[in-house]
Coordinates of C-alpha atoms and ligand atoms in Angstrom, one line a residue:
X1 CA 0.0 0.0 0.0
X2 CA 1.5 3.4 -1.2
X3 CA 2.6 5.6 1.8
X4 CA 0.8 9.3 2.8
X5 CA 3.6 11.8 1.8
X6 CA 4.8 14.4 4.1
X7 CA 5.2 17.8 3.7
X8 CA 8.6 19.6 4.7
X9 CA 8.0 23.3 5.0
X10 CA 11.2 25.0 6.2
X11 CA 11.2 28.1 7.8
X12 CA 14.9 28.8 8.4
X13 CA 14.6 31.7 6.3
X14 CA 12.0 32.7 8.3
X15 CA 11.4 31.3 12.0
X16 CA 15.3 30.6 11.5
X17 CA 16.0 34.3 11.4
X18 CA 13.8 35.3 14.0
X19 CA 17.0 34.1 16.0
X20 CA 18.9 37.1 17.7
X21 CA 21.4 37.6 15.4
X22 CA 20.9 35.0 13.0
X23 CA 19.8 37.4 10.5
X24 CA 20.2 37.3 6.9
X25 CA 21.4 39.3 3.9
X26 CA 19.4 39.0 0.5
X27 CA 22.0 36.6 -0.9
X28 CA 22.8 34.5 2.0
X29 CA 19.2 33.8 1.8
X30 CA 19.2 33.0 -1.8
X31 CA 22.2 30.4 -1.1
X32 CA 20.5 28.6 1.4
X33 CA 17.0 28.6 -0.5
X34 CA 18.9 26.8 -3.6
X35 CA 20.4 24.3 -1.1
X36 CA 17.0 23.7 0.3
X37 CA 15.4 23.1 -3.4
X38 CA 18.3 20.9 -4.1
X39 CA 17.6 19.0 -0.9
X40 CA 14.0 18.6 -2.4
X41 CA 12.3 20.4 0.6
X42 CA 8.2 20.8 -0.3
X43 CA 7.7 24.7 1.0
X44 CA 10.3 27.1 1.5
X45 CA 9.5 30.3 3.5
X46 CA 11.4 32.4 2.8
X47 CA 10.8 35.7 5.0
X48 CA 8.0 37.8 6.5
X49 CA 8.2 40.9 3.1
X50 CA 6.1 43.1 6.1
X51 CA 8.8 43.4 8.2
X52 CA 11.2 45.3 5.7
X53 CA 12.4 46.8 2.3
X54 CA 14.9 44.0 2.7
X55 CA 12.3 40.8 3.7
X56 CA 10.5 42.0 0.5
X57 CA 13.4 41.9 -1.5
X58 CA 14.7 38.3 -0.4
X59 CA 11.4 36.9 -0.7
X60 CA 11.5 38.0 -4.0
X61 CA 14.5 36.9 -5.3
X62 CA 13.8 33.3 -4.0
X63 CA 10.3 33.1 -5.5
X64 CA 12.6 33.8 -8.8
X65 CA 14.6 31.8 -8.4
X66 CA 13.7 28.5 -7.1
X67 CA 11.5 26.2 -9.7
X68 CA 11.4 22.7 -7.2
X69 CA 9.3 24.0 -4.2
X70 CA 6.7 26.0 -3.0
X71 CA 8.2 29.9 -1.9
X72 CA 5.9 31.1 0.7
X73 CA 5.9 34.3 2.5
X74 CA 4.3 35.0 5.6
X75 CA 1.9 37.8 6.6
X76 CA -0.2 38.6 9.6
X77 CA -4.1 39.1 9.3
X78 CA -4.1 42.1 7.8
X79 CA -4.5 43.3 4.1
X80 CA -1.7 45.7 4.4
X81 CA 0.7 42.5 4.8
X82 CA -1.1 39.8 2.6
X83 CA -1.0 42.7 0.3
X84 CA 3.1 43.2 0.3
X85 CA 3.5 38.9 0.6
X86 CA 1.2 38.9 -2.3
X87 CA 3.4 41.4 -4.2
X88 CA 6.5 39.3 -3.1
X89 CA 5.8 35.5 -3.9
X90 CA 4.1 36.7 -7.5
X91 CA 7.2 35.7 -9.4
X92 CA 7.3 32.4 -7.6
X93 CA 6.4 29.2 -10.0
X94 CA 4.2 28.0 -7.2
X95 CA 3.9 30.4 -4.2
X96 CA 1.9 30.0 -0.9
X97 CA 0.5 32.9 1.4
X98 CA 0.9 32.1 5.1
X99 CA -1.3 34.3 7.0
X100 CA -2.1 34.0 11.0
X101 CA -3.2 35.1 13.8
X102 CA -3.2 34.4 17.7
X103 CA -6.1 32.1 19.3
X104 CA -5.2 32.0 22.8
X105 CA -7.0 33.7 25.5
X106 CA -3.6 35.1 26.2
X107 CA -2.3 36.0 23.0
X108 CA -6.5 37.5 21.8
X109 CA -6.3 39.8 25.0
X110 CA -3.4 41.2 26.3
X111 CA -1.2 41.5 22.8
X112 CA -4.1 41.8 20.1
X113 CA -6.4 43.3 22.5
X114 CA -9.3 41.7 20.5
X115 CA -12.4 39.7 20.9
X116 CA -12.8 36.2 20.1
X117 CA -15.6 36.7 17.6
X118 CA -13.2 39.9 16.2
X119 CA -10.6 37.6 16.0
X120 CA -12.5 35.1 13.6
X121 CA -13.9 37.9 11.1
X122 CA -10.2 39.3 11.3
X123 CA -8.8 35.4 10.2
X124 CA -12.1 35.2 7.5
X125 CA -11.3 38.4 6.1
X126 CA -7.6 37.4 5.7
X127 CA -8.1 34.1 4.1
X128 CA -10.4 35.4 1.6
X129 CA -8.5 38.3 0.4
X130 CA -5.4 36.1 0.4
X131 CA -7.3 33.9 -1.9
X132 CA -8.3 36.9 -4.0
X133 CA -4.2 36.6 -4.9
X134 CA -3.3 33.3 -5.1
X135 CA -5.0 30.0 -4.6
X136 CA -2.0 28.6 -2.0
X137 CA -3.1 29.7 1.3
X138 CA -2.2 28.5 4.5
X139 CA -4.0 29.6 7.9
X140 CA -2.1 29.8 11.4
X141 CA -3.7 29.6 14.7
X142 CA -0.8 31.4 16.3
X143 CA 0.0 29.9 20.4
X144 CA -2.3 27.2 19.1
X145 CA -0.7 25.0 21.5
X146 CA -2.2 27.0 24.3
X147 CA -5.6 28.0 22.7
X148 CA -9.5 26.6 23.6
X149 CA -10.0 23.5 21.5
X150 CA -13.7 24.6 21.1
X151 CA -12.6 28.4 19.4
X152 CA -10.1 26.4 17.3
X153 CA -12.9 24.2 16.0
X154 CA -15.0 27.4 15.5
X155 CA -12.2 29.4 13.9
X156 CA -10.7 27.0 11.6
X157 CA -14.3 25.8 9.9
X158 CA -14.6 29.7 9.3
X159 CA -11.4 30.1 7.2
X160 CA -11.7 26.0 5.7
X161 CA -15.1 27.7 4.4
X162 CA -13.2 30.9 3.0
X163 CA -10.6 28.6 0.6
X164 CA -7.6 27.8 3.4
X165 CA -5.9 24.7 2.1
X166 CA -3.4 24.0 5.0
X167 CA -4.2 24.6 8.4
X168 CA -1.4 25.1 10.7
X169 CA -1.1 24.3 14.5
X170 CA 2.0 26.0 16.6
X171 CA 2.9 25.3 19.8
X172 CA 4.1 28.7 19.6
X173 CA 5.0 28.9 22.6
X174 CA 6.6 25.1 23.1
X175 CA 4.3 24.0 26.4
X176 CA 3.0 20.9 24.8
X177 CA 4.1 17.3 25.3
X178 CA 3.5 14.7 22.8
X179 CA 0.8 13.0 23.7
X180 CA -1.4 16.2 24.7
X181 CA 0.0 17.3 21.5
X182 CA -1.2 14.3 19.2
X183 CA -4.8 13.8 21.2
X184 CA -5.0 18.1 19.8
X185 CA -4.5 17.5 16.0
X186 CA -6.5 14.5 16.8
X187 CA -9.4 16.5 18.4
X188 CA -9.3 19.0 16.0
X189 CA -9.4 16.3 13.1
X190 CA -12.3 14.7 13.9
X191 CA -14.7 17.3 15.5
X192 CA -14.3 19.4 12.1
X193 CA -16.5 18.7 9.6
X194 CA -14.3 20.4 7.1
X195 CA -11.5 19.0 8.1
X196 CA -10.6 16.5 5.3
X197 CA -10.5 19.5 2.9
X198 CA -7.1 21.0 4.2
X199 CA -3.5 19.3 4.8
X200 CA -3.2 20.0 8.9
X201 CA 0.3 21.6 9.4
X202 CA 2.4 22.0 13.0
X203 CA 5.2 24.0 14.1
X204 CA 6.1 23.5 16.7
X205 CA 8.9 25.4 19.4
X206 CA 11.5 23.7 21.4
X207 CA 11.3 25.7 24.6
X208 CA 10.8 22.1 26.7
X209 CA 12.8 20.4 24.0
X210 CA 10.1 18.7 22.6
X211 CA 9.4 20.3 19.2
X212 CA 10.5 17.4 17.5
X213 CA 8.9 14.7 19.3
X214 CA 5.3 16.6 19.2
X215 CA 5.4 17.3 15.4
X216 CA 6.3 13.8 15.4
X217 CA 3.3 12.2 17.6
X218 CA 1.5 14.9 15.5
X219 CA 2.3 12.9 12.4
X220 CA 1.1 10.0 14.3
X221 CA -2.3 11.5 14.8
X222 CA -3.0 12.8 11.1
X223 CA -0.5 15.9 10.5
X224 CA 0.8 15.9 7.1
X225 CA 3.1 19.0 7.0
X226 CA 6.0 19.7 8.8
X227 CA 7.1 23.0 9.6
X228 CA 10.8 22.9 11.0
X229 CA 14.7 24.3 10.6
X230 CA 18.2 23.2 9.7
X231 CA 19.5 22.6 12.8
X232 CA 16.6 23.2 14.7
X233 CA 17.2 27.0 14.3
X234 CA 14.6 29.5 15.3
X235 CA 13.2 32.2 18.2
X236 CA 14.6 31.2 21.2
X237 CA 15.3 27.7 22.1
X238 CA 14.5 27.1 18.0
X239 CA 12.2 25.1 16.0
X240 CA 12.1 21.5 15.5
X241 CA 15.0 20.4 13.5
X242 CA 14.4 19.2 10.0
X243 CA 17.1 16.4 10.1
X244 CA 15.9 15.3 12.7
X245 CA 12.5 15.0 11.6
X246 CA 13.1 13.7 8.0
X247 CA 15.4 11.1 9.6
X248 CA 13.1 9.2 12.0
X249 CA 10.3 9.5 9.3
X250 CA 12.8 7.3 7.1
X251 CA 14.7 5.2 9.8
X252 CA 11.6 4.0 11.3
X253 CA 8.9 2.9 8.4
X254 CA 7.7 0.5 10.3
X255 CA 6.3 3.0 12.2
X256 CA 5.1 5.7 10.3
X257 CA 2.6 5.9 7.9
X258 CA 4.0 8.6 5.7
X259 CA 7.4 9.3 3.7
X260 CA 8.8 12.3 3.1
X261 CA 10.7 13.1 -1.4
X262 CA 13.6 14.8 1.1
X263 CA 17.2 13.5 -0.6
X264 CA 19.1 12.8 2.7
X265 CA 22.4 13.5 1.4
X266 CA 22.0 17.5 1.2
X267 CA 21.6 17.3 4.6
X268 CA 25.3 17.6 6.5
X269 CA 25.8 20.5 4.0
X270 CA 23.0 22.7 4.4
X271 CA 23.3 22.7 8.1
X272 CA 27.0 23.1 7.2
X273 CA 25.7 26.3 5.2
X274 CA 23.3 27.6 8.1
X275 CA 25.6 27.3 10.6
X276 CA 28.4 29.0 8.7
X277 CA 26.2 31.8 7.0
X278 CA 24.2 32.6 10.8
X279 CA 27.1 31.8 13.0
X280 CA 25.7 29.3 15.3
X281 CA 27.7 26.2 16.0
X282 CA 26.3 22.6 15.8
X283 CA 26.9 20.8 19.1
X284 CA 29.1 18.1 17.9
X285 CA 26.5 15.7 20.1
X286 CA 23.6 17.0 18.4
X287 CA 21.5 14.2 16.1
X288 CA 22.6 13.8 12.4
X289 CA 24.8 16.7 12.1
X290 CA 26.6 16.9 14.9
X291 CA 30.6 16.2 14.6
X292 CA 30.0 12.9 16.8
X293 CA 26.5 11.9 15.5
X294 CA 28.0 8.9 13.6
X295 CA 31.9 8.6 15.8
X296 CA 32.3 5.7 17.9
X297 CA 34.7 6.2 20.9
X298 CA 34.5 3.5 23.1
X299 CA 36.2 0.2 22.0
X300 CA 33.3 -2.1 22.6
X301 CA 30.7 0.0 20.3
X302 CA 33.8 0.7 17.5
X303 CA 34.7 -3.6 17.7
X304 CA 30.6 -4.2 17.3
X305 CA 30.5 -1.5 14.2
X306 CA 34.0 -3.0 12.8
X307 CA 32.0 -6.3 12.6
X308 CA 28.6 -5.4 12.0
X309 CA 27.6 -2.2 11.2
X310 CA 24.1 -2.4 12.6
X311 CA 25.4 -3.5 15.6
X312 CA 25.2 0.2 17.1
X313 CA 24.7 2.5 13.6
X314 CA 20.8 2.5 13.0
X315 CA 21.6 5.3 9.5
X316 CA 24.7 5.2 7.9
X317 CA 26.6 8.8 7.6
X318 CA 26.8 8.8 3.8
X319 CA 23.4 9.0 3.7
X320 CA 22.7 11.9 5.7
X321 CA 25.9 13.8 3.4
X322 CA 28.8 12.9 5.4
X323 CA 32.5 11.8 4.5
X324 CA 31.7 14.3 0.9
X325 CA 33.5 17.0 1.3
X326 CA 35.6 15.6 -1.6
X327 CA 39.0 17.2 -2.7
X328 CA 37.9 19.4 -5.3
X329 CA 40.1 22.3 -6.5
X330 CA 43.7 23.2 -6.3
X331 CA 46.7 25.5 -6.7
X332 CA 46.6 25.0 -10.8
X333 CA 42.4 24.9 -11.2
X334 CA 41.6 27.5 -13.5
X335 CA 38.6 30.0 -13.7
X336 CA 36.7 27.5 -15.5
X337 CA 37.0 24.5 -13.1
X338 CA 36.4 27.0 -10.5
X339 CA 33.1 28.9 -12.0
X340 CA 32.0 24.9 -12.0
X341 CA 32.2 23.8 -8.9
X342 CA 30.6 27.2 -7.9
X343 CA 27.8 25.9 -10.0
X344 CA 27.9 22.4 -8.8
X345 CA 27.7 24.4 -4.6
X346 CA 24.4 26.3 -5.9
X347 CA 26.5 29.3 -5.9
X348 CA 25.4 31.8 -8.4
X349 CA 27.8 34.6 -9.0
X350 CA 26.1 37.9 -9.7
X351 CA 28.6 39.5 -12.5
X352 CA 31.7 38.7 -13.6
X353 CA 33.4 41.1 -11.2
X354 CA 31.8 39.2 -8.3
X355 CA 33.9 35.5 -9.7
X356 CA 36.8 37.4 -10.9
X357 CA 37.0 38.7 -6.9
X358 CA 35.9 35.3 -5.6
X359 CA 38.7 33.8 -8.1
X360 CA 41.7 35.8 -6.8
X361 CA 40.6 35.0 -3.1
X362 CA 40.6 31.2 -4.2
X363 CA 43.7 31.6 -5.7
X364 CA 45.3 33.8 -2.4
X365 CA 43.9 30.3 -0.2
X366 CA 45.4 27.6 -2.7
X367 CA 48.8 29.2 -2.1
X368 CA 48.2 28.6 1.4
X369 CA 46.5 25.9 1.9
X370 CA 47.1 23.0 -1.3
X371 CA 44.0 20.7 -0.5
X372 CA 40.6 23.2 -1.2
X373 CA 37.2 21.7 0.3
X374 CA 33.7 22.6 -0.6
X375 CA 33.4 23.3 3.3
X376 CA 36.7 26.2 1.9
X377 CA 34.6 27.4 -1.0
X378 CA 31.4 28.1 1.0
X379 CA 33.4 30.0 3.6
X380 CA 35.1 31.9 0.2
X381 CA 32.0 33.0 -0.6
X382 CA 30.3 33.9 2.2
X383 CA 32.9 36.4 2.2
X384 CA 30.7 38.0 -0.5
X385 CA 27.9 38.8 2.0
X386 CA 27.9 42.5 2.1
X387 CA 27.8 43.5 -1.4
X388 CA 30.7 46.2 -2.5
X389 CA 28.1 49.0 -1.6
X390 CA 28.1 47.7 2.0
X391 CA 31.4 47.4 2.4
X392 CA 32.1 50.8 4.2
X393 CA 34.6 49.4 6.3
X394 CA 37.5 47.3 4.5
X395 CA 40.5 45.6 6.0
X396 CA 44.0 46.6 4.0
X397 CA 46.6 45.1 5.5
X398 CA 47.8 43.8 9.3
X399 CA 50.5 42.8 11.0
X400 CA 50.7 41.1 14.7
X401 CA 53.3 40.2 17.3
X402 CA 52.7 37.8 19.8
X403 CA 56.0 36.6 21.8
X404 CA 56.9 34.6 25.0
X405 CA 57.1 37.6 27.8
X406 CA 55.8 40.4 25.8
X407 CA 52.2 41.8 25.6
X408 CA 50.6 40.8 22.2
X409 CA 50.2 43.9 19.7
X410 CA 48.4 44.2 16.7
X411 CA 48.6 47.2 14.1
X412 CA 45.9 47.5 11.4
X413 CA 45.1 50.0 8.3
X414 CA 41.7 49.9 7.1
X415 CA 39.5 51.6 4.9
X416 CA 36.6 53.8 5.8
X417 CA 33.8 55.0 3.4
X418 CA 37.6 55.0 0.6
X419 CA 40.2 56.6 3.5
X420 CA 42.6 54.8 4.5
X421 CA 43.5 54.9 8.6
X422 CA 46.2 53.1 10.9
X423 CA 45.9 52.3 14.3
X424 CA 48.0 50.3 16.8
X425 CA 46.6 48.5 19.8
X426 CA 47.6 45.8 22.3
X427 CA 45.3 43.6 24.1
X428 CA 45.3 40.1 26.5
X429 CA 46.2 38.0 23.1
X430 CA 46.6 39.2 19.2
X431 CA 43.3 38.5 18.6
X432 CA 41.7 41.1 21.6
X433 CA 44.8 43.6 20.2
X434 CA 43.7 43.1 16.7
X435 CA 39.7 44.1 17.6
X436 CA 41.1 46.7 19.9
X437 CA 42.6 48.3 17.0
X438 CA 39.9 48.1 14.7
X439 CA 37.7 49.6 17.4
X440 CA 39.8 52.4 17.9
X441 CA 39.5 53.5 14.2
X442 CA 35.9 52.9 13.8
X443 CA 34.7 53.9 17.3
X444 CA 31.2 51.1 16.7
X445 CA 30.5 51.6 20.3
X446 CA 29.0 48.1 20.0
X447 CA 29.0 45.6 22.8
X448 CA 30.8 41.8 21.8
X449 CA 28.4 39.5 22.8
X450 CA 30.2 36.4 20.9
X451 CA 33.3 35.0 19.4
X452 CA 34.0 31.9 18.2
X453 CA 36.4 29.4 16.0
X454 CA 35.7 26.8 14.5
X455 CA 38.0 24.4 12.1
X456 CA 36.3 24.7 8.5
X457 CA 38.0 21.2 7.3
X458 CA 40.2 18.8 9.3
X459 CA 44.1 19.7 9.4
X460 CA 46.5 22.1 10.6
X461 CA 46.2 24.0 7.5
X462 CA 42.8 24.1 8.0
X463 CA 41.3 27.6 7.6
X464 CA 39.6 28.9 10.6
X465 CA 35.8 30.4 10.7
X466 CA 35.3 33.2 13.1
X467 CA 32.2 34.3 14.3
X468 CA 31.8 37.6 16.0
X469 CA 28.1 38.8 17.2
X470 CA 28.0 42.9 18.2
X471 CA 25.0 44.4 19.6
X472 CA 24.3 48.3 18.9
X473 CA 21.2 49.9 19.8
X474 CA 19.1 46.8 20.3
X475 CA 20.3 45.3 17.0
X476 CA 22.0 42.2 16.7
X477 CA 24.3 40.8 14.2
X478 CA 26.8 38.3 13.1
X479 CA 29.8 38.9 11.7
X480 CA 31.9 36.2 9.7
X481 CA 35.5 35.9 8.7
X482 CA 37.7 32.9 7.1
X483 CA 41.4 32.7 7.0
X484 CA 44.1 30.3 7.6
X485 CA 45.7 32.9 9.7
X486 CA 42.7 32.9 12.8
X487 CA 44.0 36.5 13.7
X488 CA 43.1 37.4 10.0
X489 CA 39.9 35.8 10.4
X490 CA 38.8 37.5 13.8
X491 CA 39.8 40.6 12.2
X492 CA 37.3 39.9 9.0
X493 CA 34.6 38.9 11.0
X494 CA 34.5 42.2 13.0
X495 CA 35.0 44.3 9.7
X496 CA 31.8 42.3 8.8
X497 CA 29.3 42.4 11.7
X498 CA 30.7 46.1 11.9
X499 CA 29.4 46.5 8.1
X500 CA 26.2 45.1 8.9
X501 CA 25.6 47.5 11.3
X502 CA 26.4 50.2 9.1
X503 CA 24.2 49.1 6.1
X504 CA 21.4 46.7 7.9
X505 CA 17.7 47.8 7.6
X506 CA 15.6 47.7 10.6
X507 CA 13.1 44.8 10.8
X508 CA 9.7 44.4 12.6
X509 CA 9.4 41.1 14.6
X510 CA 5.7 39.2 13.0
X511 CA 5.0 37.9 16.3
X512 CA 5.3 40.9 17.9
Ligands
KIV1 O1 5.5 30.1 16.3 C1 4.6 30.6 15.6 O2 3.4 30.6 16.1 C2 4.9 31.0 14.3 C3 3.7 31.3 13.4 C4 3.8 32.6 12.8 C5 3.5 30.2 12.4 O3 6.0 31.2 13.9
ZN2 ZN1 7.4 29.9 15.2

């Protein structure tokens, strides 16, 4: 008997970035939405075109450019949004409206300051003029998790009768367990009499750490979408993680009655992507794409996996995208081989400005490191993420000392808005000289609020990734910089989060 399918919606691009400081630029966005479509995810949404000139623009440019899933953009219940998500997702081969609005007592009182019956004409009224647009339309019940099953009933026949064809279910808040969960989607299944005409949705938040096993139990009781994140990304303590997600849906078959057209193996790259383009590291114990997810330490797991795999491994690593970060490119790969594997990545280079920069970075890296990775070339490009008109602030050149007995010192010319300064600094270690210095020429005023290496590839040579997150007047951003030199790479990745702050548009929160 043929299987139910289950939807994957991802919402990194949307939930994801709700993250403090996980926001993204127009083309980081793009690079992750073609990694998603090569993954074969069903719905992409791909920002919230209310909350800025910017949203708008990234939802744009992913509903032109991806062909292989749905690009949805989400909107509040109001025409003024649906109106601008409209507007946005119009290019889009198949685009979906995703309009909500909260159904708690909580939520309906003290934030929208609204009836009950208010709320329900304001959720009619949404679904039909979104339907006016376009004939995707999902409908959220927003802190459905905490709302009265009997209003949900009400509300969601209302905007069933108005054209919604998938109703969604969040546990906004991430109070439910599982089986509370399931018996909900369950309840709200069978006591609708319109409920066979919709696909029912969840989303569900890991406050409790539970988002993933309630969309699972969820699936158990009749939900056929899944609304979730690479890496379980999202406000607070995140969403529930696609790979995680897709993964038990396929490990255990016997259990479930629904498969999901995800291909596996794009998995360990896009959350290789997320975490590189947002700046938050993967626990190396977190499931599927964590470093150790598949490593065996102790000798009597790693003699049962030498002779029988299935001894302790219930997936096997390739098939979630592990051991292929295959040697690609090297010291004599010309322009051609590596405007190729650009294409092979999903990178799309703007103009031929863009590659010929991109090319003489590759070609600075393959003199100093001789083995290049895709892991190197996604880190090369990322380096692109403030476009030339961003870049205000530019690093020139740099020099460090760092000796047995004497204080480290870093000395540093940049260029501001084209004018070249110096400045001199020491600090703890080069790394706290060489911010010290930049700070002294720029004077951000910005508070540090992270900082952190990682390893791009294995190896001394190995270039490192630095992550640097500044907060200015209750903005947040990330800052990334690669290098084999770290002290090179700290340095770019405060040049960067300090250009963000100098270009980035303000953004309005949906949920708030
Ligand atoms: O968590 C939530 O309720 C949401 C909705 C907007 C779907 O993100
Ligand atoms: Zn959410």
């Amino acid at each position: 008997m043929s299987k139910d399918h289950l939807y994957i919606f991802d919402t990194t691009l949307r939930d994801g970035e709700q993250s403090p400081g996980a926001s993204m630029t127009k083309e980081e966005k793009l690079r992750i939405a073609r990694q998603l479509e090569r993954m074969r995810v069903d719905v992409i949404e791909a920002g919230f075109p209310a909350a800025s000139n910017g949203d708008f623009e990234a939802v744009r440019a992913v509903a032109e450019a991806i062909k292989d899933s749905v690009v949805a953009g989400l909107c509040r219940a109001n025409e003024r949004d649906i109106a601008r998500a409209l507007e946005a997702v119009k290019p889009a081969k198949s685009g979906r409206i995703h309009t909500f609005i909260a159904t708690s007592p909580i939520h309906m009182e003290k934030k929208l300051r609204m009836t009950p019956d208010e709320v329900i004409i304001a959720a009619r009224n949404a679904v039909r003029f979104a339907r006016n647009g376009i004939g995707d339309v999902e409908f959220s019940c927003e802190d459905a998790g905490r709302s009265e099953l009997d209003f949900l009933c009400r509300i969601i026949e209302e905007v069933i009768k108005e054209g919604a064809r998938v109703i969604n279910i969040p546990d906004t808040v991430g109070y439910n367990v599982p089986e509370q969960f399931a018996e909900r989607i369950h309840q709200l299944r069978t006591r609708i009499p319109n409920s066979d005409k919709v696909i029912w949705s969840v989303h569900c938040h890991n406050d409790l750490g539970l988002a993933v096993a309630n969309s699972l139990a969820a699936v158990m009781a009749g939900a056929r979408q899944v609304e979730c994140t690479i890496n379980g990304l999202g406000e607070r303590a995140g969403n529930a993680a696609l790979e995680e997600i897709v993964m038990a849906v396929r490990t255990r078959q016997d259990v479930f009655p629904c498969e999901t057209r995800i291909d596996t193996t794009q998995i360990v790259s896009a959350s290789k992507m997320v975490s590189g383009i947002t700046g938050f590291p993967v626990q190396p114990n977190k499931a599927i794409v964590g470093a150790n997810a598949f490593s065996h330490e102790s000798g009597i797991h790693q003699d049962g996996v030498l002779k029988h795999r299935e001894t302790y491994e219930i997936m096997r690593a390739e098939d979630v995208g592990w051991n292929t970060n295959k040697l690609v490119l090297g010291k004599h790969s010309g322009r051609t081989a590596f405007r190729a594997r650009l294409k092979e990545l999903g990178i799309e280079v703007e103009s031929e400005q863009v590659l010929n920069a991109a090319f003489a970075r590759f070609k600075e890296l393959a003199d100093k490191k001789h083995e290049i990775f895709d892991e190197d070339i996604n880190a090369l490009m990322s380096d692109d993420v403030v476009t030339p008109e961003q870049e205000h602030f530019k690093l020139v050149s740099s020099r460090f000392r760092s000796e047995t007995g004497e204080t480290p010192f870093a000395e540093i010319t940049l260029s501001a808005g084209g004018v070249e300064k110096h400045a001199q600094s020491e600090g703890s270690g080069p790394v706290d000289a060489a911010l010290k210095a930049i700070e002294s020429v720029v004077s951000s005023g910005s508070e540090l609020l992270l900082y952190s290496v990682n390893a791009i590839t294995t190896g001394t040579d190995a270039q490192g990734e630095v992550t640097v997150r500044l907060s200015k007047g209750g903005r947040i951003v990330n800052g990334q910089g690669a290098d084999t030199d770290i002290i090179v790479a700290s340095a770019k990745a405060y040049i960067n989060a300090l250009n963000k702050l100098e270009a980035g548009p303000e953004r309005v929160n949906p949920q708030v």
